[in-house]
Amino acid sequence: MRGQLILIEGLDRSGKSTQAGLLTERLAQAHSSQLYKFPDRSTPIGALINKYLTDSSFQLDDHSAHLLFSANRWELYTELLQALNDGKFVVLDRYIYSGIAYSLAKSSLKHASSELGDVDWLYSPDKGLPKPDLTLFLSLSIEELGKRKGWGQERYELEQFQKEVKSCFLRILDPSKDSTVHLVNVEGKSIHEVQQVIWDVVVEAGCDKLTELPVQKLD
Ligand code: FDM
Ligand code: MG
């Protein structure tokens, strides 16, 4: 029996880190559970990603940046798979859909025709990574997002960019094509209310219980 892999995706300030933490705690009431946040800035590749995000003078080709985020997920791959097979529940705060949506948004705003606008190209370096048993996308309006506190100085933390990222997320996360994908509307909801909605989806999907099914791969 193994633990399940649950992914929470969303825009900056959508509450995903808070909710990923709360979900990890809730799961821990019955099982052992662990939270992984991507990018993981503590690894060698993560340090480079951190420099890229926080230092606007640091130049990096967009394709290279995209591949670094994927390489960062592969750095944690063995550990993550081991955790699941050891019976741990793993909650992910961002994963491959952030990877695709942010790169796609860049390409769209630059009106550049390159591989960066090709979803298949963007997806390919992540092929083979564990596929989440459940993916939740926290959705809210750009208006409410703009009003939320805590906006920082990092690359990507700009309203126009977030708007583009949102539309890219909705392009690649389609619940009608993948039944493991759920959109959660967090507009106007409190932390507690969102937590309850998320928990209901997790239980409804049977993702609060150990499973015999092998871990799927992204293909
Ligand atoms: N981000 C995150 C990407 O561009 N690609 C990825 O693959 C991932 C996982 O990194 F703006 C972006 C999303 C965000 C930035 O993430 C830092 P956090 O969650 O704010 O640390
Ligand atoms: Mg951020």
mmCIF file of C-alpha atoms and ligand atoms in Angstrom:
data_model
loop_
_atom_site.group_PDB
_atom_site.id
_atom_site.type_symbol
_atom_site.label_atom_id
_atom_site.label_comp_id
_atom_site.label_asym_id
_atom_site.label_seq_id
_atom_site.Cartn_x
_atom_site.Cartn_y
_atom_site.Cartn_z
ATOM 1 C CA MET A 1 0.000 0.000 0.000
ATOM 2 C CA ARG A 2 1.262 3.471 -0.806
ATOM 3 C CA GLY A 3 0.391 7.046 0.067
ATOM 4 C CA GLN A 4 -1.236 9.404 -2.424
ATOM 5 C CA LEU A 5 0.205 12.352 -4.280
ATOM 6 C CA ILE A 6 -1.894 15.509 -4.066
ATOM 7 C CA LEU A 7 -0.984 18.676 -5.924
ATOM 8 C CA ILE A 8 -2.150 22.206 -5.186
ATOM 9 C CA GLU A 9 -1.594 24.686 -8.007
ATOM 10 C CA GLY A 10 -2.522 28.333 -8.314
ATOM 11 C CA LEU A 11 -1.312 31.859 -8.925
ATOM 12 C CA ASP A 12 0.939 33.782 -6.522
ATOM 13 C CA ARG A 13 -1.137 34.952 -3.508
ATOM 14 C CA SER A 14 -3.951 32.492 -4.234
ATOM 15 C CA GLY A 15 -3.383 30.854 -0.835
ATOM 16 C CA LYS A 16 -1.826 27.661 -2.142
ATOM 17 C CA SER A 17 1.076 27.470 0.303
ATOM 18 C CA THR A 18 -1.272 28.032 3.258
ATOM 19 C CA GLN A 19 -3.669 25.391 1.963
ATOM 20 C CA ALA A 20 -0.908 22.899 1.108
ATOM 21 C CA GLY A 21 0.352 23.229 4.692
ATOM 22 C CA LEU A 22 -3.117 22.776 6.181
ATOM 23 C CA LEU A 23 -3.829 19.761 3.973
ATOM 24 C CA THR A 24 -0.530 18.148 5.009
ATOM 25 C CA GLU A 25 -1.512 18.603 8.677
ATOM 26 C CA ARG A 26 -4.993 17.236 8.118
ATOM 27 C CA LEU A 27 -3.665 14.138 6.355
ATOM 28 C CA ALA A 28 -1.182 13.681 9.211
ATOM 29 C CA GLN A 29 -4.080 13.024 11.602
ATOM 30 C CA ALA A 30 -4.407 9.542 10.074
ATOM 31 C CA HIS A 31 -1.203 8.925 8.094
ATOM 32 C CA SER A 32 2.312 10.150 7.821
ATOM 33 C CA SER A 33 2.489 13.030 5.363
ATOM 34 C CA GLN A 34 5.026 15.342 3.819
ATOM 35 C CA LEU A 35 4.946 18.648 1.978
ATOM 36 C CA TYR A 36 7.154 19.411 -1.032
ATOM 37 C CA LYS A 37 7.302 22.920 -2.433
ATOM 38 C CA PHE A 38 8.485 23.670 -5.964
ATOM 39 C CA PRO A 39 10.751 25.330 -6.773
ATOM 40 C CA ASP A 40 12.738 23.803 -3.910
ATOM 41 C CA ARG A 41 15.324 26.551 -3.491
ATOM 42 C CA SER A 42 17.514 24.511 -1.101
ATOM 43 C CA THR A 43 19.063 22.248 -3.775
ATOM 44 C CA PRO A 44 21.978 23.134 -6.124
ATOM 45 C CA ILE A 45 19.617 23.805 -9.040
ATOM 46 C CA GLY A 46 17.160 25.465 -6.662
ATOM 47 C CA ALA A 47 19.849 27.974 -5.674
ATOM 48 C CA LEU A 48 20.224 28.956 -9.310
ATOM 49 C CA ILE A 49 16.442 29.274 -9.667
ATOM 50 C CA ASN A 50 16.342 31.475 -6.565
ATOM 51 C CA LYS A 51 18.968 33.736 -8.086
ATOM 52 C CA TYR A 52 16.963 33.916 -11.312
ATOM 53 C CA LEU A 53 13.752 34.830 -9.460
ATOM 54 C CA THR A 54 15.209 37.389 -7.072
ATOM 55 C CA ASP A 55 17.946 39.073 -9.126
ATOM 56 C CA SER A 56 16.521 40.920 -12.114
ATOM 57 C CA SER A 57 20.017 41.551 -13.473
ATOM 58 C CA PHE A 58 20.633 37.801 -13.746
ATOM 59 C CA GLN A 59 20.191 36.912 -17.418
ATOM 60 C CA LEU A 60 19.011 33.476 -18.408
ATOM 61 C CA ASP A 61 17.478 32.281 -21.651
ATOM 62 C CA ASP A 62 13.774 31.420 -21.136
ATOM 63 C CA HIS A 63 14.240 27.850 -22.369
ATOM 64 C CA SER A 64 17.098 27.313 -19.917
ATOM 65 C CA ALA A 65 14.984 28.684 -17.080
ATOM 66 C CA HIS A 66 12.160 26.329 -18.039
ATOM 67 C CA LEU A 67 14.488 23.317 -18.029
ATOM 68 C CA LEU A 68 15.960 24.303 -14.655
ATOM 69 C CA PHE A 69 12.519 24.232 -13.008
ATOM 70 C CA SER A 70 11.999 20.743 -14.449
ATOM 71 C CA ALA A 71 15.505 19.626 -13.390
ATOM 72 C CA ASN A 72 14.645 20.826 -9.873
ATOM 73 C CA ARG A 73 11.681 18.418 -9.819
ATOM 74 C CA TRP A 74 13.946 15.568 -10.980
ATOM 75 C CA GLU A 75 16.358 16.372 -8.138
ATOM 76 C CA LEU A 76 13.605 15.395 -5.688
ATOM 77 C CA TYR A 77 12.171 12.556 -7.779
ATOM 78 C CA THR A 78 13.734 9.540 -6.018
ATOM 79 C CA GLU A 79 12.961 10.895 -2.563
ATOM 80 C CA LEU A 80 9.375 11.706 -3.469
ATOM 81 C CA LEU A 81 8.710 8.292 -4.988
ATOM 82 C CA GLN A 82 10.279 6.608 -1.970
ATOM 83 C CA ALA A 83 8.063 8.610 0.387
ATOM 84 C CA LEU A 84 4.920 7.492 -1.469
ATOM 85 C CA ASN A 85 5.993 3.864 -1.543
ATOM 86 C CA ASP A 86 6.819 4.049 2.175
ATOM 87 C CA GLY A 87 3.141 4.857 2.737
ATOM 88 C CA LYS A 88 3.537 8.620 3.128
ATOM 89 C CA PHE A 89 1.002 11.068 1.723
ATOM 90 C CA VAL A 90 2.769 13.731 -0.286
ATOM 91 C CA VAL A 91 1.334 17.196 -0.835
ATOM 92 C CA LEU A 92 2.892 19.318 -3.579
ATOM 93 C CA ASP A 93 2.858 23.115 -3.528
ATOM 94 C CA ARG A 94 3.256 23.751 -7.304
ATOM 95 C CA TYR A 95 4.590 21.208 -9.800
ATOM 96 C CA ILE A 96 4.630 20.715 -13.558
ATOM 97 C CA TYR A 97 1.563 22.828 -14.358
ATOM 98 C CA SER A 98 3.270 25.896 -12.862
ATOM 99 C CA GLY A 99 6.227 24.971 -15.046
ATOM 100 C CA ILE A 100 4.146 24.948 -18.214
ATOM 101 C CA ALA A 101 1.846 27.889 -17.397
ATOM 102 C CA TYR A 102 4.583 30.379 -16.451
ATOM 103 C CA SER A 103 6.714 29.593 -19.511
ATOM 104 C CA LEU A 104 3.679 29.669 -21.792
ATOM 105 C CA ALA A 105 2.659 33.050 -20.372
ATOM 106 C CA LYS A 106 6.125 34.453 -21.085
ATOM 107 C CA SER A 107 6.002 33.259 -24.655
ATOM 108 C CA SER A 108 2.516 34.648 -25.147
ATOM 109 C CA LEU A 109 3.393 38.119 -23.816
ATOM 110 C CA LYS A 110 6.572 38.315 -25.885
ATOM 111 C CA HIS A 111 4.710 37.302 -29.047
ATOM 112 C CA ALA A 112 7.811 35.291 -29.849
ATOM 113 C CA SER A 113 7.380 32.172 -31.920
ATOM 114 C CA SER A 114 9.631 29.595 -30.346
ATOM 115 C CA GLU A 115 9.423 26.273 -28.569
ATOM 116 C CA LEU A 116 8.345 28.192 -25.477
ATOM 117 C CA GLY A 117 4.855 28.494 -26.952
ATOM 118 C CA ASP A 118 4.617 24.779 -27.676
ATOM 119 C CA VAL A 119 2.871 22.919 -24.831
ATOM 120 C CA ASP A 120 4.284 19.553 -25.948
ATOM 121 C CA TRP A 121 7.830 20.914 -25.838
ATOM 122 C CA LEU A 122 7.227 22.487 -22.428
ATOM 123 C CA TYR A 123 5.765 19.256 -21.079
ATOM 124 C CA SER A 124 8.404 16.848 -22.387
ATOM 125 C CA PRO A 125 11.187 17.305 -19.767
ATOM 126 C CA ASP A 126 8.683 16.397 -17.020
ATOM 127 C CA LYS A 127 7.589 13.157 -18.691
ATOM 128 C CA GLY A 128 8.264 10.226 -16.384
ATOM 129 C CA LEU A 129 7.792 12.151 -13.140
ATOM 130 C CA PRO A 130 5.126 10.801 -10.754
ATOM 131 C CA LYS A 131 1.627 11.897 -11.809
ATOM 132 C CA PRO A 132 -0.443 13.383 -8.995
ATOM 133 C CA ASP A 133 -3.424 11.266 -7.959
ATOM 134 C CA LEU A 134 -5.295 14.533 -7.524
ATOM 135 C CA THR A 135 -4.638 18.067 -8.787
ATOM 136 C CA LEU A 136 -6.445 21.085 -7.327
ATOM 137 C CA PHE A 137 -6.208 24.466 -9.010
ATOM 138 C CA LEU A 138 -7.161 27.359 -6.725
ATOM 139 C CA SER A 139 -8.923 29.878 -8.901
ATOM 140 C CA LEU A 140 -9.865 33.494 -8.202
ATOM 141 C CA SER A 141 -10.360 36.724 -10.117
ATOM 142 C CA ILE A 142 -7.390 38.927 -10.989
ATOM 143 C CA GLU A 143 -9.235 41.790 -9.223
ATOM 144 C CA GLU A 144 -9.262 39.984 -5.882
ATOM 145 C CA LEU A 145 -5.695 38.793 -6.428
ATOM 146 C CA GLY A 146 -4.553 42.388 -6.919
ATOM 147 C CA LYS A 147 -6.115 43.385 -3.577
ATOM 148 C CA ARG A 148 -4.354 40.672 -1.582
ATOM 149 C CA LYS A 149 -1.435 41.677 0.600
ATOM 150 C CA GLY A 150 2.097 40.397 0.399
ATOM 151 C CA TRP A 151 3.088 41.094 -3.188
ATOM 152 C CA GLY A 152 6.857 40.976 -3.432
ATOM 153 C CA GLN A 153 9.549 42.086 -5.805
ATOM 154 C CA GLU A 154 10.193 38.798 -7.566
ATOM 155 C CA ARG A 155 10.182 38.275 -11.297
ATOM 156 C CA TYR A 156 6.602 37.271 -12.341
ATOM 157 C CA GLU A 157 4.887 39.160 -9.484
ATOM 158 C CA LEU A 158 3.129 41.612 -11.797
ATOM 159 C CA GLU A 159 -0.623 41.846 -12.330
ATOM 160 C CA GLN A 160 -0.563 41.727 -16.138
ATOM 161 C CA PHE A 161 1.675 38.692 -16.048
ATOM 162 C CA GLN A 162 -0.522 36.911 -13.477
ATOM 163 C CA LYS A 163 -3.521 37.442 -15.739
ATOM 164 C CA GLU A 164 -1.734 35.701 -18.584
ATOM 165 C CA VAL A 165 -0.553 32.899 -16.283
ATOM 166 C CA LYS A 166 -4.134 32.318 -15.152
ATOM 167 C CA SER A 167 -5.376 31.874 -18.700
ATOM 168 C CA CYS A 168 -2.463 29.518 -19.429
ATOM 169 C CA PHE A 169 -3.261 27.418 -16.342
ATOM 170 C CA LEU A 170 -6.880 27.130 -17.461
ATOM 171 C CA ARG A 171 -5.709 26.073 -20.942
ATOM 172 C CA ILE A 172 -3.671 23.153 -19.626
ATOM 173 C CA LEU A 173 -5.784 22.102 -16.604
ATOM 174 C CA ASP A 174 -9.012 20.743 -18.030
ATOM 175 C CA PRO A 175 -11.203 18.674 -15.660
ATOM 176 C CA SER A 176 -13.221 17.400 -18.648
ATOM 177 C CA LYS A 177 -10.085 15.791 -20.126
ATOM 178 C CA ASP A 178 -8.486 14.564 -16.883
ATOM 179 C CA SER A 179 -10.753 13.419 -14.051
ATOM 180 C CA THR A 180 -7.960 13.868 -11.492
ATOM 181 C CA VAL A 181 -8.046 17.647 -12.079
ATOM 182 C CA HIS A 182 -10.387 19.861 -10.025
ATOM 183 C CA LEU A 183 -10.830 23.622 -10.121
ATOM 184 C CA VAL A 184 -11.539 25.138 -6.695
ATOM 185 C CA ASN A 185 -13.037 28.616 -6.689
ATOM 186 C CA VAL A 186 -11.540 30.471 -3.707
ATOM 187 C CA GLU A 187 -13.041 33.878 -4.512
ATOM 188 C CA GLY A 188 -14.270 35.568 -1.322
ATOM 189 C CA LYS A 189 -13.696 32.439 0.787
ATOM 190 C CA SER A 190 -11.879 32.379 4.126
ATOM 191 C CA ILE A 191 -8.854 30.154 4.748
ATOM 192 C CA HIS A 192 -11.070 27.820 6.753
ATOM 193 C CA GLU A 193 -13.743 27.642 4.049
ATOM 194 C CA VAL A 194 -11.201 26.847 1.340
ATOM 195 C CA GLN A 195 -9.654 24.186 3.546
ATOM 196 C CA GLN A 196 -13.056 22.534 3.961
ATOM 197 C CA VAL A 197 -13.755 22.566 0.199
ATOM 198 C CA ILE A 198 -10.338 21.058 -0.494
ATOM 199 C CA TRP A 199 -10.827 18.370 2.118
ATOM 200 C CA ASP A 200 -14.238 17.470 0.654
ATOM 201 C CA VAL A 201 -12.674 17.034 -2.805
ATOM 202 C CA VAL A 202 -9.840 14.910 -1.370
ATOM 203 C CA VAL A 203 -12.265 12.610 0.462
ATOM 204 C CA GLU A 204 -14.664 12.431 -2.497
ATOM 205 C CA ALA A 205 -11.742 11.337 -4.725
ATOM 206 C CA GLY A 206 -10.694 8.707 -2.160
ATOM 207 C CA CYS A 207 -7.307 10.390 -1.856
ATOM 208 C CA ASP A 208 -7.341 10.361 1.956
ATOM 209 C CA LYS A 209 -6.776 6.592 1.983
ATOM 210 C CA LEU A 210 -3.777 4.396 1.217
ATOM 211 C CA THR A 211 -3.983 2.757 -2.199
ATOM 212 C CA GLU A 212 -2.744 -0.402 -3.892
ATOM 213 C CA LEU A 213 -2.532 1.260 -7.315
ATOM 214 C CA PRO A 214 1.038 1.841 -8.495
ATOM 215 C CA VAL A 215 2.211 5.442 -8.859
ATOM 216 C CA GLN A 216 1.373 6.650 -12.371
ATOM 217 C CA LYS A 217 3.942 8.454 -14.494
ATOM 218 C CA LEU A 218 3.350 11.634 -16.444
ATOM 219 C CA ASP A 219 3.293 10.453 -20.062
HETATM 220 N N1 FDM B 1 7.568 28.732 -11.321
HETATM 221 C C1 FDM B 1 7.412 27.688 -10.481
HETATM 222 C C2 FDM B 1 7.912 28.537 -12.660
HETATM 223 O O1 FDM B 1 8.055 29.497 -13.411
HETATM 224 N N2 FDM B 1 8.093 27.273 -13.113
HETATM 225 C C3 FDM B 1 7.942 26.177 -12.309
HETATM 226 O O2 FDM B 1 8.124 25.012 -12.752
HETATM 227 C C4 FDM B 1 7.596 26.391 -10.934
HETATM 228 C C5 FDM B 1 7.433 25.206 -10.011
HETATM 229 O O3 FDM B 1 8.402 30.325 -9.791
HETATM 230 F F1 FDM B 1 6.335 32.764 -9.881
HETATM 231 C C6 FDM B 1 7.441 30.121 -10.803
HETATM 232 C C7 FDM B 1 6.142 30.443 -10.146
HETATM 233 C C8 FDM B 1 6.496 31.569 -9.228
HETATM 234 C C9 FDM B 1 7.966 31.391 -8.939
HETATM 235 O O4 FDM B 1 7.383 30.232 -6.942
HETATM 236 C C10 FDM B 1 8.291 31.113 -7.509
HETATM 237 P P1 FDM B 1 6.897 30.463 -5.424
HETATM 238 O O5 FDM B 1 5.813 29.432 -5.220
HETATM 239 O O6 FDM B 1 6.377 31.880 -5.349
HETATM 240 O O7 FDM B 1 8.113 30.242 -4.572
HETATM 241 MG MG MG B 2 5.757 33.687 -5.208
#
